[in-house]
Structure formats: C-alpha cells, structure tokens
Amino acid sequence: KPEPRRAVTAVGGADACIVLFCLSAVAMERQQDVITKAAQTLRRGGVLLFRDYGRYDMAQVRFRGKDNRLDENFYVRSDGTCSYFFTTDEVHEMCSRAGLEPVELDYITRKMVNRETGVERRRRWVHAKYV
C-alpha cells in the first residue's frame, strides 16, 4: 500500500519556487494562499518565478460566448480543468501581499502560425520574477 503524500515543508529554505501554468487552474479564492505559501518556502534572497495565462490570450477569446464561464475571466474546459486569465496588476497584488518585491513583471505575447494550415494563434502570458 503506498504511503500517503505529505505536504512539502521547506519554509524559508528554497532558492527558487516556480509557479508555471498552475495558478490559473486553482480556484480564485485560493490563489492568494498558493502565492503566500510559495513565498514562505523561499530563503532570504530566494526568487519566485511565475508564468501563466494572460488576459485576452487566444484561449480566453475562444471561451467567450460559450457556456463554460465560472466567473469573470475564469473558465472550465471540457475536461473539467479550470483556467483563469491574469493581468499583471493581479499578479503584482498577490505577490506584494505575500511580501515579495518585483524584479520583472510583464506580458509576453507571441503570434504562433501553423506552417501547414497557416492558422494564426495569438498567445499572451504573464511573466514575473519576484524576490
């Protein structure tokens, strides 16, 4: 019988914490808790690296007009997973509340083109680095 998983308790001991395309799947009311706990894992001078979906990403645009909106900018996919689309201000507010200072915070935008079909997709992510 497998052992139950225990929560990782690296309070103040991590050099870095990577929050990569996962916070968007967390319920909106729990997102601040996740960032706060991530910040607590960092040692003095440690860095939180963040990247997730940005407001008006093509995935959000595709959701519009469908019956899958749970809340403002928060949607459920057909497989049952959720997606929230962040602004840089929202990320900054959560990280600041967690006691972190910004080093980098911006949108990354990319136009991706399928070479075979010519279909264009405009992607937008929030990228951040906090200490």
PDB file of N, CA and C in Angstrom, residues 24 52-57 72-73 84-94 105-108 124-128:
ATOM      1  N   SER A  24      -3.475  29.285 -12.598  1.00  0.00           N
ATOM      2  CA  SER A  24      -4.711  29.526 -13.355  1.00  0.00           C
ATOM      3  C   SER A  24      -5.741  28.422 -13.143  1.00  0.00           C
ATOM      4  N   ASP A  52       1.938  32.362 -16.405  1.00  0.00           N
ATOM      5  CA  ASP A  52       0.611  31.779 -16.561  1.00  0.00           C
ATOM      6  C   ASP A  52      -0.140  32.568 -17.621  1.00  0.00           C
ATOM      7  N   TYR A  53      -1.365  32.148 -17.883  1.00  0.00           N
ATOM      8  CA  TYR A  53      -2.162  32.752 -18.943  1.00  0.00           C
ATOM      9  C   TYR A  53      -2.465  34.216 -18.652  1.00  0.00           C
ATOM     10  N   GLY A  54      -2.304  35.060 -19.669  1.00  0.00           N
ATOM     11  CA  GLY A  54      -2.611  36.478 -19.556  1.00  0.00           C
ATOM     12  C   GLY A  54      -3.986  36.787 -20.112  1.00  0.00           C
ATOM     13  N   ARG A  55      -4.563  37.851 -19.589  1.00  0.00           N
ATOM     14  CA  ARG A  55      -5.869  38.304 -20.051  1.00  0.00           C
ATOM     15  C   ARG A  55      -5.837  38.504 -21.561  1.00  0.00           C
ATOM     16  N   TYR A  56      -6.858  38.023 -22.226  1.00  0.00           N
ATOM     17  CA  TYR A  56      -7.061  38.104 -23.678  1.00  0.00           C
ATOM     18  C   TYR A  56      -6.159  37.159 -24.471  1.00  0.00           C
ATOM     19  N   ASP A  57      -5.613  36.144 -23.811  1.00  0.00           N
ATOM     20  CA  ASP A  57      -4.929  35.076 -24.534  1.00  0.00           C
ATOM     21  C   ASP A  57      -5.941  34.431 -25.480  1.00  0.00           C
ATOM     22  N   GLU A  72     -15.815  35.931 -13.708  1.00  0.00           N
ATOM     23  CA  GLU A  72     -15.109  36.855 -14.588  1.00  0.00           C
ATOM     24  C   GLU A  72     -13.690  36.350 -14.852  1.00  0.00           C
ATOM     25  N   ASN A  73     -13.356  36.082 -16.090  1.00  0.00           N
ATOM     26  CA  ASN A  73     -12.028  35.619 -16.523  1.00  0.00           C
ATOM     27  C   ASN A  73     -11.639  34.238 -15.993  1.00  0.00           C
ATOM     28  N   TYR A  84      -7.871  30.431 -15.361  1.00  0.00           N
ATOM     29  CA  TYR A  84      -8.046  31.847 -15.049  1.00  0.00           C
ATOM     30  C   TYR A  84      -7.055  32.623 -15.893  1.00  0.00           C
ATOM     31  N   PHE A  85      -7.435  33.811 -16.338  1.00  0.00           N
ATOM     32  CA  PHE A  85      -6.584  34.633 -17.188  1.00  0.00           C
ATOM     33  C   PHE A  85      -6.222  35.909 -16.428  1.00  0.00           C
ATOM     34  N   PHE A  86      -4.941  36.043 -16.098  1.00  0.00           N
ATOM     35  CA  PHE A  86      -4.438  37.080 -15.200  1.00  0.00           C
ATOM     36  C   PHE A  86      -4.074  38.377 -15.909  1.00  0.00           C
ATOM     37  N   THR A  87      -4.095  39.463 -15.129  1.00  0.00           N
ATOM     38  CA  THR A  87      -3.463  40.715 -15.535  1.00  0.00           C
ATOM     39  C   THR A  87      -2.176  40.841 -14.728  1.00  0.00           C
ATOM     40  N   THR A  88      -1.273  41.699 -15.190  1.00  0.00           N
ATOM     41  CA  THR A  88      -0.044  41.935 -14.427  1.00  0.00           C
ATOM     42  C   THR A  88      -0.376  42.569 -13.076  1.00  0.00           C
ATOM     43  N   ASP A  89      -1.404  43.403 -13.024  1.00  0.00           N
ATOM     44  CA  ASP A  89      -1.799  44.026 -11.754  1.00  0.00           C
ATOM     45  C   ASP A  89      -2.240  42.981 -10.733  1.00  0.00           C
ATOM     46  N   GLU A  90      -2.985  41.981 -11.170  1.00  0.00           N
ATOM     47  CA  GLU A  90      -3.433  40.924 -10.248  1.00  0.00           C
ATOM     48  C   GLU A  90      -2.255  40.132  -9.699  1.00  0.00           C
ATOM     49  N   VAL A  91      -1.318  39.789 -10.566  1.00  0.00           N
ATOM     50  CA  VAL A  91      -0.137  39.041 -10.125  1.00  0.00           C
ATOM     51  C   VAL A  91       0.673  39.895  -9.154  1.00  0.00           C
ATOM     52  N   HIS A  92       0.844  41.173  -9.484  1.00  0.00           N
ATOM     53  CA  HIS A  92       1.599  42.066  -8.602  1.00  0.00           C
ATOM     54  C   HIS A  92       0.938  42.182  -7.229  1.00  0.00           C
ATOM     55  N   GLU A  93      -0.368  42.321  -7.215  1.00  0.00           N
ATOM     56  CA  GLU A  93      -1.090  42.450  -5.946  1.00  0.00           C
ATOM     57  C   GLU A  93      -0.912  41.202  -5.078  1.00  0.00           C
ATOM     58  N   MET A  94      -1.045  40.016  -5.667  1.00  0.00           N
ATOM     59  CA  MET A  94      -0.874  38.776  -4.895  1.00  0.00           C
ATOM     60  C   MET A  94       0.549  38.640  -4.366  1.00  0.00           C
ATOM     61  N   LEU A 105       8.096  42.009 -14.352  1.00  0.00           N
ATOM     62  CA  LEU A 105       6.656  41.763 -14.450  1.00  0.00           C
ATOM     63  C   LEU A 105       6.170  42.347 -15.763  1.00  0.00           C
ATOM     64  N   ASP A 106       5.714  41.489 -16.642  1.00  0.00           N
ATOM     65  CA  ASP A 106       5.268  41.964 -17.949  1.00  0.00           C
ATOM     66  C   ASP A 106       4.453  40.877 -18.645  1.00  0.00           C
ATOM     67  N   TYR A 107       3.869  41.266 -19.762  1.00  0.00           N
ATOM     68  CA  TYR A 107       3.200  40.304 -20.629  1.00  0.00           C
ATOM     69  C   TYR A 107       4.196  39.802 -21.666  1.00  0.00           C
ATOM     70  N   ILE A 108       4.066  38.555 -22.022  1.00  0.00           N
ATOM     71  CA  ILE A 108       4.779  38.003 -23.170  1.00  0.00           C
ATOM     72  C   ILE A 108       3.709  37.698 -24.203  1.00  0.00           C
ATOM     73  N   ARG A 124      -0.803  35.033 -25.070  1.00  0.00           N
ATOM     74  CA  ARG A 124      -0.439  36.104 -24.138  1.00  0.00           C
ATOM     75  C   ARG A 124      -0.301  35.495 -22.753  1.00  0.00           C
ATOM     76  N   TRP A 125       0.875  35.671 -22.177  1.00  0.00           N
ATOM     77  CA  TRP A 125       1.156  35.142 -20.852  1.00  0.00           C
ATOM     78  C   TRP A 125       1.657  36.253 -19.946  1.00  0.00           C
ATOM     79  N   VAL A 126       1.455  36.078 -18.642  1.00  0.00           N
ATOM     80  CA  VAL A 126       2.065  36.970 -17.656  1.00  0.00           C
ATOM     81  C   VAL A 126       3.347  36.299 -17.193  1.00  0.00           C
ATOM     82  N   HIS A 127       4.427  37.058 -17.250  1.00  0.00           N
ATOM     83  CA  HIS A 127       5.744  36.584 -16.819  1.00  0.00           C
ATOM     84  C   HIS A 127       6.175  37.463 -15.651  1.00  0.00           C
ATOM     85  N   ALA A 128       6.638  36.842 -14.566  1.00  0.00           N
ATOM     86  CA  ALA A 128       7.071  37.628 -13.412  1.00  0.00           C
ATOM     87  C   ALA A 128       8.214  36.947 -12.677  1.00  0.00           C
TER      88      ALA A 128
END
